[in-house]
PDB file of C-alpha atoms in Angstrom:
ATOM      1  CA  MET X   1      -9.850   3.324  12.377  1.00 95.00           C
ATOM      2  CA  ILE X   2     -10.042  -0.503  12.857  1.00 97.00           C
ATOM      3  CA  LYS X   3      -7.736  -1.991  15.447  1.00 98.00           C
ATOM      4  CA  ILE X   4      -7.305  -5.586  16.278  1.00 98.00           C
ATOM      5  CA  THR X   5      -5.285  -6.640  19.194  1.00 98.00           C
ATOM      6  CA  ASN X   6      -3.905  -9.791  20.392  1.00 98.00           C
ATOM      7  CA  LEU X   7      -6.693 -11.979  18.758  1.00 98.00           C
ATOM      8  CA  HIS X   8      -6.717 -15.871  19.626  1.00 98.00           C
ATOM      9  CA  LYS X   9      -8.896 -18.054  18.159  1.00 97.00           C
ATOM     10  CA  SER X  10      -9.336 -21.825  18.646  1.00 96.00           C
ATOM     11  CA  TYR X  11     -11.438 -24.650  17.340  1.00 94.00           C
ATOM     12  CA  GLY X  12     -11.094 -27.121  20.399  1.00 93.00           C
ATOM     13  CA  SER X  13      -7.494 -28.011  20.738  1.00 94.00           C
ATOM     14  CA  THR X  14      -6.450 -26.611  17.453  1.00 95.00           C
ATOM     15  CA  VAL X  15      -5.189 -22.934  17.410  1.00 96.00           C
ATOM     16  CA  VAL X  16      -5.929 -21.057  14.536  1.00 96.00           C
ATOM     17  CA  LEU X  17      -5.128 -17.437  15.159  1.00 98.00           C
ATOM     18  CA  LYS X  18      -2.338 -17.084  17.486  1.00 97.00           C
ATOM     19  CA  GLY X  19      -2.246 -13.301  18.887  1.00 97.00           C
ATOM     20  CA  ILE X  20      -3.090 -11.180  15.481  1.00 98.00           C
ATOM     21  CA  ASP X  21      -2.354  -7.418  15.854  1.00 98.00           C
ATOM     22  CA  LEU X  22      -3.348  -5.305  13.178  1.00 98.00           C
ATOM     23  CA  GLU X  23      -4.244  -1.422  12.902  1.00 98.00           C
ATOM     24  CA  ILE X  24      -6.170  -0.090   9.433  1.00 97.00           C
ATOM     25  CA  ALA X  25      -6.909   3.299   8.836  1.00 97.00           C
ATOM     26  CA  GLU X  26      -9.884   4.795   7.370  1.00 95.00           C
ATOM     27  CA  GLY X  27      -9.859   4.507   3.622  1.00 94.00           C
ATOM     28  CA  GLU X  28      -7.314   2.016   3.915  1.00 96.00           C
ATOM     29  CA  VAL X  29      -7.185  -0.897   1.280  1.00 95.00           C
ATOM     30  CA  VAL X  30      -5.488  -4.078   3.011  1.00 97.00           C
ATOM     31  CA  ALA X  31      -4.490  -7.054   1.048  1.00 97.00           C
ATOM     32  CA  ILE X  32      -3.954 -10.288   3.133  1.00 97.00           C
ATOM     33  CA  ILE X  33      -2.077 -13.117   1.268  1.00 96.00           C
ATOM     34  CA  GLY X  34      -0.664 -16.321   2.372  1.00 95.00           C
ATOM     35  CA  PRO X  35      -0.786 -20.178   2.088  1.00 94.00           C
ATOM     36  CA  SER X  36      -3.995 -22.204   2.664  1.00 90.00           C
ATOM     37  CA  GLY X  37      -4.677 -22.846   6.017  1.00 91.00           C
ATOM     38  CA  SER X  38      -2.941 -19.746   7.408  1.00 94.00           C
ATOM     39  CA  GLY X  39      -6.227 -18.580   9.136  1.00 95.00           C
ATOM     40  CA  LYS X  40      -6.967 -15.527   6.883  1.00 97.00           C
ATOM     41  CA  SER X  41     -10.289 -16.485   5.897  1.00 95.00           C
ATOM     42  CA  THR X  42     -10.759 -16.973   9.939  1.00 97.00           C
ATOM     43  CA  PHE X  43      -9.309 -13.606  10.712  1.00 97.00           C
ATOM     44  CA  LEU X  44     -11.550 -12.014   8.345  1.00 96.00           C
ATOM     45  CA  ARG X  45     -14.867 -13.671   9.729  1.00 96.00           C
ATOM     46  CA  CYS X  46     -13.834 -12.721  13.447  1.00 97.00           C
ATOM     47  CA  ILE X  47     -13.937  -9.370  12.694  1.00 97.00           C
ATOM     48  CA  ASN X  48     -17.555  -9.328  12.388  1.00 94.00           C
ATOM     49  CA  PHE X  49     -18.234 -12.240  14.375  1.00 95.00           C
ATOM     50  CA  LEU X  50     -19.528 -14.934  11.841  1.00 95.00           C
ATOM     51  CA  GLU X  51     -16.682 -16.870  13.842  1.00 95.00           C
ATOM     52  CA  GLU X  52     -16.047 -15.989  17.632  1.00 94.00           C
ATOM     53  CA  ALA X  53     -12.322 -15.583  18.903  1.00 96.00           C
ATOM     54  CA  GLN X  54     -11.743 -16.171  22.378  1.00 96.00           C
ATOM     55  CA  VAL X  55      -9.189 -13.406  23.329  1.00 97.00           C
ATOM     56  CA  GLY X  56      -8.439 -10.180  22.148  1.00 97.00           C
ATOM     57  CA  THR X  57     -10.241  -6.850  21.406  1.00 97.00           C
ATOM     58  CA  ILE X  58     -11.838  -5.351  18.141  1.00 97.00           C
ATOM     59  CA  GLU X  59     -12.425  -1.484  17.554  1.00 97.00           C
ATOM     60  CA  ILE X  60     -13.971  -0.278  14.347  1.00 97.00           C
ATOM     61  CA  ASP X  61     -14.785   3.172  14.261  1.00 96.00           C
ATOM     62  CA  GLY X  62     -14.720   4.071  17.758  1.00 94.00           C
ATOM     63  CA  ILE X  63     -17.174   0.814  18.672  1.00 95.00           C
ATOM     64  CA  LYS X  64     -14.627  -1.578  20.685  1.00 96.00           C
ATOM     65  CA  VAL X  65     -15.731  -5.021  21.973  1.00 96.00           C
ATOM     66  CA  ASP X  66     -13.677  -7.084  24.581  1.00 97.00           C
ATOM     67  CA  LEU X  67     -13.924 -10.393  23.034  1.00 96.00           C
ATOM     68  CA  GLU X  68     -13.900 -12.101  26.701  1.00 95.00           C
ATOM     69  CA  ASN X  69     -16.402 -10.022  27.833  1.00 95.00           C
ATOM     70  CA  TYR X  70     -19.409  -8.559  25.263  1.00 93.00           C
ATOM     71  CA  THR X  71     -23.018  -8.680  24.727  1.00 95.00           C
ATOM     72  CA  LYS X  72     -25.174  -9.030  21.733  1.00 94.00           C
ATOM     73  CA  LYS X  73     -25.497  -5.457  21.190  1.00 95.00           C
ATOM     74  CA  HIS X  74     -21.871  -5.267  20.998  1.00 94.00           C
ATOM     75  CA  VAL X  75     -21.918  -7.598  18.188  1.00 94.00           C
ATOM     76  CA  SER X  76     -24.936  -5.934  16.397  1.00 93.00           C
ATOM     77  CA  ASP X  77     -22.854  -2.313  16.840  1.00 94.00           C
ATOM     78  CA  ILE X  78     -19.862  -4.085  15.128  1.00 95.00           C
ATOM     79  CA  ARG X  79     -21.668  -6.024  12.248  1.00 93.00           C
ATOM     80  CA  LYS X  80     -23.502  -2.372  11.518  1.00 93.00           C
ATOM     81  CA  LYS X  81     -19.764  -1.186  10.600  1.00 95.00           C
ATOM     82  CA  THR X  82     -18.962  -4.023   8.298  1.00 96.00           C
ATOM     83  CA  GLY X  83     -19.947  -5.510   4.908  1.00 94.00           C
ATOM     84  CA  MET X  84     -19.116  -9.061   3.958  1.00 94.00           C
ATOM     85  CA  VAL X  85     -18.555 -10.476   0.660  1.00 95.00           C
ATOM     86  CA  PHE X  86     -18.294 -14.320   0.789  1.00 94.00           C
ATOM     87  CA  GLN X  87     -16.272 -16.388  -1.603  1.00 91.00           C
ATOM     88  CA  ASN X  88     -19.372 -18.739  -2.079  1.00 90.00           C
ATOM     89  CA  TYR X  89     -21.610 -15.583  -2.762  1.00 92.00           C
ATOM     90  CA  GLY X  90     -23.804 -16.196   0.298  1.00 91.00           C
ATOM     91  CA  LEU X  91     -27.031 -15.343  -1.743  1.00 95.00           C
ATOM     92  CA  PHE X  92     -30.347 -16.072  -0.876  1.00 94.00           C
ATOM     93  CA  LYS X  93     -31.321 -18.758  -3.731  1.00 96.00           C
ATOM     94  CA  ASN X  94     -35.156 -17.806  -3.290  1.00 97.00           C
ATOM     95  CA  LYS X  95     -34.774 -13.947  -3.815  1.00 97.00           C
ATOM     96  CA  ASN X  96     -34.126 -12.143  -6.824  1.00 98.00           C
ATOM     97  CA  ALA X  97     -31.100  -9.837  -7.255  1.00 98.00           C
ATOM     98  CA  LEU X  98     -33.103  -6.810  -6.112  1.00 98.00           C
ATOM     99  CA  HIS X  99     -34.302  -8.366  -2.966  1.00 97.00           C
ATOM    100  CA  ASN X 100     -30.849  -9.953  -2.242  1.00 97.00           C
ATOM    101  CA  VAL X 101     -29.701  -6.277  -1.904  1.00 97.00           C
ATOM    102  CA  SER X 102     -32.442  -4.597  -0.713  1.00 97.00           C
ATOM    103  CA  GLU X 103     -33.721  -7.033   2.014  1.00 95.00           C
ATOM    104  CA  PRO X 104     -30.830  -6.591   4.264  1.00 94.00           C
ATOM    105  CA  VAL X 105     -30.859  -2.758   3.929  1.00 94.00           C
ATOM    106  CA  ARG X 106     -34.734  -2.619   4.897  1.00 93.00           C
ATOM    107  CA  LEU X 107     -33.963  -5.085   7.928  1.00 88.00           C
ATOM    108  CA  THR X 108     -30.903  -3.500   9.438  1.00 86.00           C
ATOM    109  CA  ARG X 109     -31.449   0.344   8.390  1.00 85.00           C
ATOM    110  CA  ASN X 110     -35.015   0.713   9.339  1.00 84.00           C
ATOM    111  CA  THR X 111     -35.912   1.980   5.820  1.00 90.00           C
ATOM    112  CA  SER X 112     -39.253   1.439   3.634  1.00 94.00           C
ATOM    113  CA  ARG X 113     -39.400  -1.344   1.160  1.00 94.00           C
ATOM    114  CA  GLN X 114     -39.744   1.074  -1.448  1.00 95.00           C
ATOM    115  CA  GLU X 115     -36.730   3.384  -0.185  1.00 95.00           C
ATOM    116  CA  ALA X 116     -34.677   0.051   0.032  1.00 96.00           C
ATOM    117  CA  GLU X 117     -35.612  -1.114  -3.509  1.00 96.00           C
ATOM    118  CA  GLN X 118     -34.560   2.523  -5.143  1.00 96.00           C
ATOM    119  CA  LEU X 119     -30.973   2.156  -3.319  1.00 97.00           C
ATOM    120  CA  ALA X 120     -30.899  -1.492  -4.914  1.00 97.00           C
ATOM    121  CA  TYR X 121     -31.831  -0.604  -8.306  1.00 97.00           C
ATOM    122  CA  LYS X 122     -29.114   2.258  -8.068  1.00 96.00           C
ATOM    123  CA  ILE X 123     -26.420   0.103  -6.613  1.00 96.00           C
ATOM    124  CA  LEU X 124     -27.324  -3.037  -9.037  1.00 97.00           C
ATOM    125  CA  ALA X 125     -26.511  -0.670 -12.044  1.00 96.00           C
ATOM    126  CA  ASN X 126     -23.314   0.709 -10.285  1.00 93.00           C
ATOM    127  CA  VAL X 127     -21.820  -2.788 -10.530  1.00 94.00           C
ATOM    128  CA  GLY X 128     -22.893  -3.568 -14.013  1.00 94.00           C
ATOM    129  CA  LEU X 129     -26.161  -5.433 -13.488  1.00 96.00           C
ATOM    130  CA  GLN X 130     -29.007  -3.285 -14.902  1.00 96.00           C
ATOM    131  CA  GLY X 131     -31.531  -5.115 -16.117  1.00 96.00           C
ATOM    132  CA  LYS X 132     -30.557  -8.586 -14.095  1.00 97.00           C
ATOM    133  CA  GLU X 133     -32.640  -6.953 -10.952  1.00 97.00           C
ATOM    134  CA  HIS X 134     -35.288  -9.472 -11.349  1.00 98.00           C
ATOM    135  CA  ASN X 135     -33.103 -12.632 -12.107  1.00 98.00           C
ATOM    136  CA  TYR X 136     -32.371 -15.073  -9.369  1.00 98.00           C
ATOM    137  CA  PRO X 137     -29.156 -16.337  -8.507  1.00 97.00           C
ATOM    138  CA  VAL X 138     -29.551 -19.702 -10.425  1.00 97.00           C
ATOM    139  CA  ALA X 139     -30.160 -17.543 -13.933  1.00 97.00           C
ATOM    140  CA  LEU X 140     -26.991 -15.213 -13.179  1.00 96.00           C
ATOM    141  CA  SER X 141     -23.319 -16.179 -13.636  1.00 94.00           C
ATOM    142  CA  GLY X 142     -20.835 -16.507 -11.051  1.00 93.00           C
ATOM    143  CA  GLY X 143     -19.359 -13.247 -11.735  1.00 94.00           C
ATOM    144  CA  GLN X 144     -22.798 -11.615 -11.744  1.00 96.00           C
ATOM    145  CA  GLN X 145     -23.702 -13.379  -8.346  1.00 96.00           C
ATOM    146  CA  GLN X 146     -20.588 -11.933  -6.678  1.00 95.00           C
ATOM    147  CA  ARG X 147     -21.495  -8.731  -8.135  1.00 95.00           C
ATOM    148  CA  VAL X 148     -24.832  -8.904  -6.284  1.00 97.00           C
ATOM    149  CA  GLY X 149     -22.927  -9.692  -3.193  1.00 96.00           C
ATOM    150  CA  ILE X 150     -20.734  -6.734  -3.479  1.00 96.00           C
ATOM    151  CA  ALA X 151     -23.871  -4.479  -4.276  1.00 96.00           C
ATOM    152  CA  ARG X 152     -25.371  -5.839  -0.925  1.00 96.00           C
ATOM    153  CA  ALA X 153     -22.436  -4.895   1.068  1.00 95.00           C
ATOM    154  CA  LEU X 154     -22.173  -1.563  -0.578  1.00 95.00           C
ATOM    155  CA  ALA X 155     -25.958  -0.697   0.098  1.00 95.00           C
ATOM    156  CA  LEU X 156     -25.408  -1.069   3.491  1.00 94.00           C
ATOM    157  CA  ASP X 157     -22.906   1.687   3.666  1.00 93.00           C
ATOM    158  CA  PRO X 158     -20.591   0.169   6.130  1.00 94.00           C
ATOM    159  CA  TYR X 159     -17.036   1.295   7.560  1.00 96.00           C
ATOM    160  CA  VAL X 160     -15.387  -1.566   6.125  1.00 97.00           C
ATOM    161  CA  ILE X 161     -16.169  -4.092   3.554  1.00 96.00           C
ATOM    162  CA  LEU X 162     -14.512  -7.253   4.540  1.00 97.00           C
ATOM    163  CA  PHE X 163     -13.685  -9.693   1.078  1.00 96.00           C
ATOM    164  CA  ASP X 164     -13.210 -13.428   1.900  1.00 95.00           C
ATOM    165  CA  GLU X 165     -11.567 -14.524  -1.450  1.00 92.00           C
ATOM    166  CA  PRO X 166     -14.115 -12.954  -3.514  1.00 90.00           C
ATOM    167  CA  THR X 167     -13.034 -14.740  -6.757  1.00 89.00           C
ATOM    168  CA  SER X 168     -11.798 -18.247  -5.617  1.00 86.00           C
ATOM    169  CA  SER X 169     -15.192 -20.077  -6.775  1.00 83.00           C
ATOM    170  CA  LEU X 170     -15.398 -18.182 -10.149  1.00 88.00           C
ATOM    171  CA  ASP X 171     -14.346 -19.445 -13.513  1.00 85.00           C
ATOM    172  CA  PRO X 172     -10.892 -17.910 -14.645  1.00 83.00           C
ATOM    173  CA  GLU X 173     -13.168 -16.195 -17.624  1.00 81.00           C
ATOM    174  CA  LEU X 174     -15.107 -14.357 -14.962  1.00 86.00           C
ATOM    175  CA  VAL X 175     -12.505 -13.302 -12.163  1.00 89.00           C
ATOM    176  CA  GLU X 176     -11.814 -10.038 -14.175  1.00 87.00           C
ATOM    177  CA  GLU X 177     -15.225  -8.713 -14.271  1.00 87.00           C
ATOM    178  CA  VAL X 178     -15.473  -9.058 -10.202  1.00 90.00           C
ATOM    179  CA  LEU X 179     -11.915  -7.521  -9.768  1.00 89.00           C
ATOM    180  CA  ASN X 180     -12.878  -4.595 -11.957  1.00 88.00           C
ATOM    181  CA  VAL X 181     -16.076  -3.877 -10.002  1.00 90.00           C
ATOM    182  CA  MET X 182     -13.696  -4.108  -6.554  1.00 91.00           C
ATOM    183  CA  LYS X 183     -11.319  -1.564  -8.317  1.00 88.00           C
ATOM    184  CA  SER X 184     -14.260   0.861  -8.635  1.00 87.00           C
ATOM    185  CA  VAL X 185     -15.189   0.360  -4.951  1.00 87.00           C
ATOM    186  CA  ILE X 186     -11.383   1.193  -4.032  1.00 84.00           C
ATOM    187  CA  ASN X 187     -11.923   4.285  -6.073  1.00 80.00           C
ATOM    188  CA  SER X 188     -14.669   5.636  -3.752  1.00 82.00           C
ATOM    189  CA  LYS X 189     -12.061   5.471  -1.057  1.00 85.00           C
ATOM    190  CA  ARG X 190     -13.984   3.082   0.901  1.00 90.00           C
ATOM    191  CA  THR X 191     -12.209   0.882   4.012  1.00 96.00           C
ATOM    192  CA  MET X 192     -11.635  -2.633   2.677  1.00 96.00           C
ATOM    193  CA  ILE X 193      -9.853  -5.679   3.789  1.00 97.00           C
ATOM    194  CA  VAL X 194      -9.441  -8.191   1.182  1.00 96.00           C
ATOM    195  CA  VAL X 195      -8.307 -11.969   1.732  1.00 96.00           C
ATOM    196  CA  THR X 196      -7.105 -12.818  -1.727  1.00 94.00           C
ATOM    197  CA  HIS X 197      -4.836 -15.382  -3.942  1.00 90.00           C
ATOM    198  CA  GLU X 198      -4.827 -12.861  -6.517  1.00 89.00           C
ATOM    199  CA  MET X 199      -1.332 -11.440  -6.520  1.00 91.00           C
ATOM    200  CA  ASP X 200      -1.617  -9.110  -9.209  1.00 88.00           C
ATOM    201  CA  PHE X 201      -4.438  -7.475  -7.587  1.00 89.00           C
ATOM    202  CA  ALA X 202      -3.050  -7.013  -4.527  1.00 92.00           C
ATOM    203  CA  GLN X 203       0.294  -5.802  -6.029  1.00 91.00           C
ATOM    204  CA  SER X 204      -1.561  -3.098  -8.042  1.00 88.00           C
ATOM    205  CA  VAL X 205      -4.434  -1.717  -5.791  1.00 89.00           C
ATOM    206  CA  ALA X 206      -3.949  -2.336  -1.855  1.00 94.00           C
ATOM    207  CA  ASP X 207      -2.284   0.315   0.232  1.00 95.00           C
ATOM    208  CA  ARG X 208      -0.628  -2.348   2.303  1.00 97.00           C
ATOM    209  CA  VAL X 209      -0.110  -6.098   2.297  1.00 97.00           C
ATOM    210  CA  VAL X 210       0.061  -8.167   5.050  1.00 98.00           C
ATOM    211  CA  PHE X 211       1.295 -12.067   4.744  1.00 98.00           C
ATOM    212  CA  MET X 212       0.176 -14.663   7.213  1.00 97.00           C
ATOM    213  CA  ALA X 213       1.191 -17.993   7.939  1.00 96.00           C
ATOM    214  CA  ASP X 214       0.499 -20.436  10.730  1.00 94.00           C
ATOM    215  CA  GLY X 215      -2.032 -18.092  12.396  1.00 96.00           C
ATOM    216  CA  VAL X 216       0.343 -15.056  12.513  1.00 97.00           C
ATOM    217  CA  ILE X 217       1.158 -12.024  10.683  1.00 98.00           C
ATOM    218  CA  ILE X 218       4.473 -12.757   9.359  1.00 97.00           C
ATOM    219  CA  GLU X 219       5.426  -9.347   7.510  1.00 97.00           C
ATOM    220  CA  GLN X 220       3.384  -6.677   6.545  1.00 97.00           C
ATOM    221  CA  GLY X 221       4.184  -3.488   4.465  1.00 97.00           C
ATOM    222  CA  ALA X 222       3.353  -1.514   1.041  1.00 97.00           C
ATOM    223  CA  PRO X 223       2.982  -3.695  -2.137  1.00 96.00           C
ATOM    224  CA  LYS X 224       6.360  -2.742  -3.728  1.00 95.00           C
ATOM    225  CA  ASP X 225       8.202  -3.510  -0.287  1.00 96.00           C
ATOM    226  CA  ILE X 226       6.589  -6.889   0.172  1.00 96.00           C
ATOM    227  CA  PHE X 227       6.817  -8.471  -3.416  1.00 94.00           C
ATOM    228  CA  GLN X 228       9.820  -6.951  -4.397  1.00 93.00           C
ATOM    229  CA  ASN X 229      11.835  -7.162  -1.478  1.00 94.00           C
ATOM    230  CA  PRO X 230      10.154  -9.199   1.076  1.00 95.00           C
ATOM    231  CA  GLN X 231      12.315  -9.617   4.565  1.00 94.00           C
ATOM    232  CA  ASN X 232      10.958 -12.599   5.831  1.00 95.00           C
ATOM    233  CA  GLU X 233      12.003 -16.122   4.610  1.00 95.00           C
ATOM    234  CA  ARG X 234       8.565 -17.379   4.834  1.00 95.00           C
ATOM    235  CA  THR X 235       7.266 -14.584   2.679  1.00 96.00           C
ATOM    236  CA  GLN X 236      10.246 -15.141   0.080  1.00 95.00           C
ATOM    237  CA  LYS X 237       9.614 -18.842  -0.296  1.00 94.00           C
ATOM    238  CA  PHE X 238       5.683 -18.195  -0.338  1.00 94.00           C
ATOM    239  CA  LEU X 239       6.079 -15.397  -3.239  1.00 93.00           C
ATOM    240  CA  ARG X 240       8.687 -17.700  -5.196  1.00 89.00           C
ATOM    241  CA  SER X 241       6.055 -20.499  -5.075  1.00 84.00           C
ATOM    242  CA  TYR X 242       3.510 -18.049  -6.828  1.00 75.00           C
ATOM    243  CA  LEU X 243       5.709 -16.606  -8.993  1.00 69.00           C
ATOM    244  CA  HIS X 244       6.545 -20.322 -10.366  1.00 59.00           C
ATOM    245  CA  LYS X 245       2.989 -21.111 -10.429  1.00 63.00           C
ATOM    246  CA  SER X 246       2.250 -18.255 -12.825  1.00 59.00           C
ATOM    247  CA  LYS X 247       4.974 -18.604 -15.407  1.00 52.00           C
TER     248      LYS X 247
END
């Protein structure tokens, strides 16, 4: 289980998150939607301490951290439970696809180079990149780079994978290949939190949709309820805008 309680995050006098409460069951896929600037990506990055929230608690699979009183070990323990897929891929430009996947495994899981590379070959094949293992990021398309990013997260075998707008940097024709890989991950019953602007994807694959605006959760529920019968006026306005743009 993941349990986020009363999460607050500010940058100086600018308040970004205003008391987020969210529980996620093991194996659940949660899509977070909302307008730009609503705090969605910041919230995701606070979960694994890429950003440091000032107030609240984070609990992942039995590891509980009080954000007003924690140690480096707490951060390390939480990060071991999470994998992150970034909107800008986040790959090492000086490493090929194989080493982008295998090196984090070797460094964080205390495995040999040979074991880590064997695992990387397998997972890269699973995301459709067999034959691309020795290509550097510059020689890969955006969709292929993002699939390397997904493979890297999977190789660490985390409790939860965090996807931060994984298709936002892709050309439209490459979006579908990344979404298809994500669907295959979903089929493996892995816990996922996905910040996304892909409404069709959120509607079709998420177990629950969370709508955020102005640093708070406005509404959440099953995709059918959120997309077909939203209760909050802010949610209704956002979805009307989306439907208008998609026509």
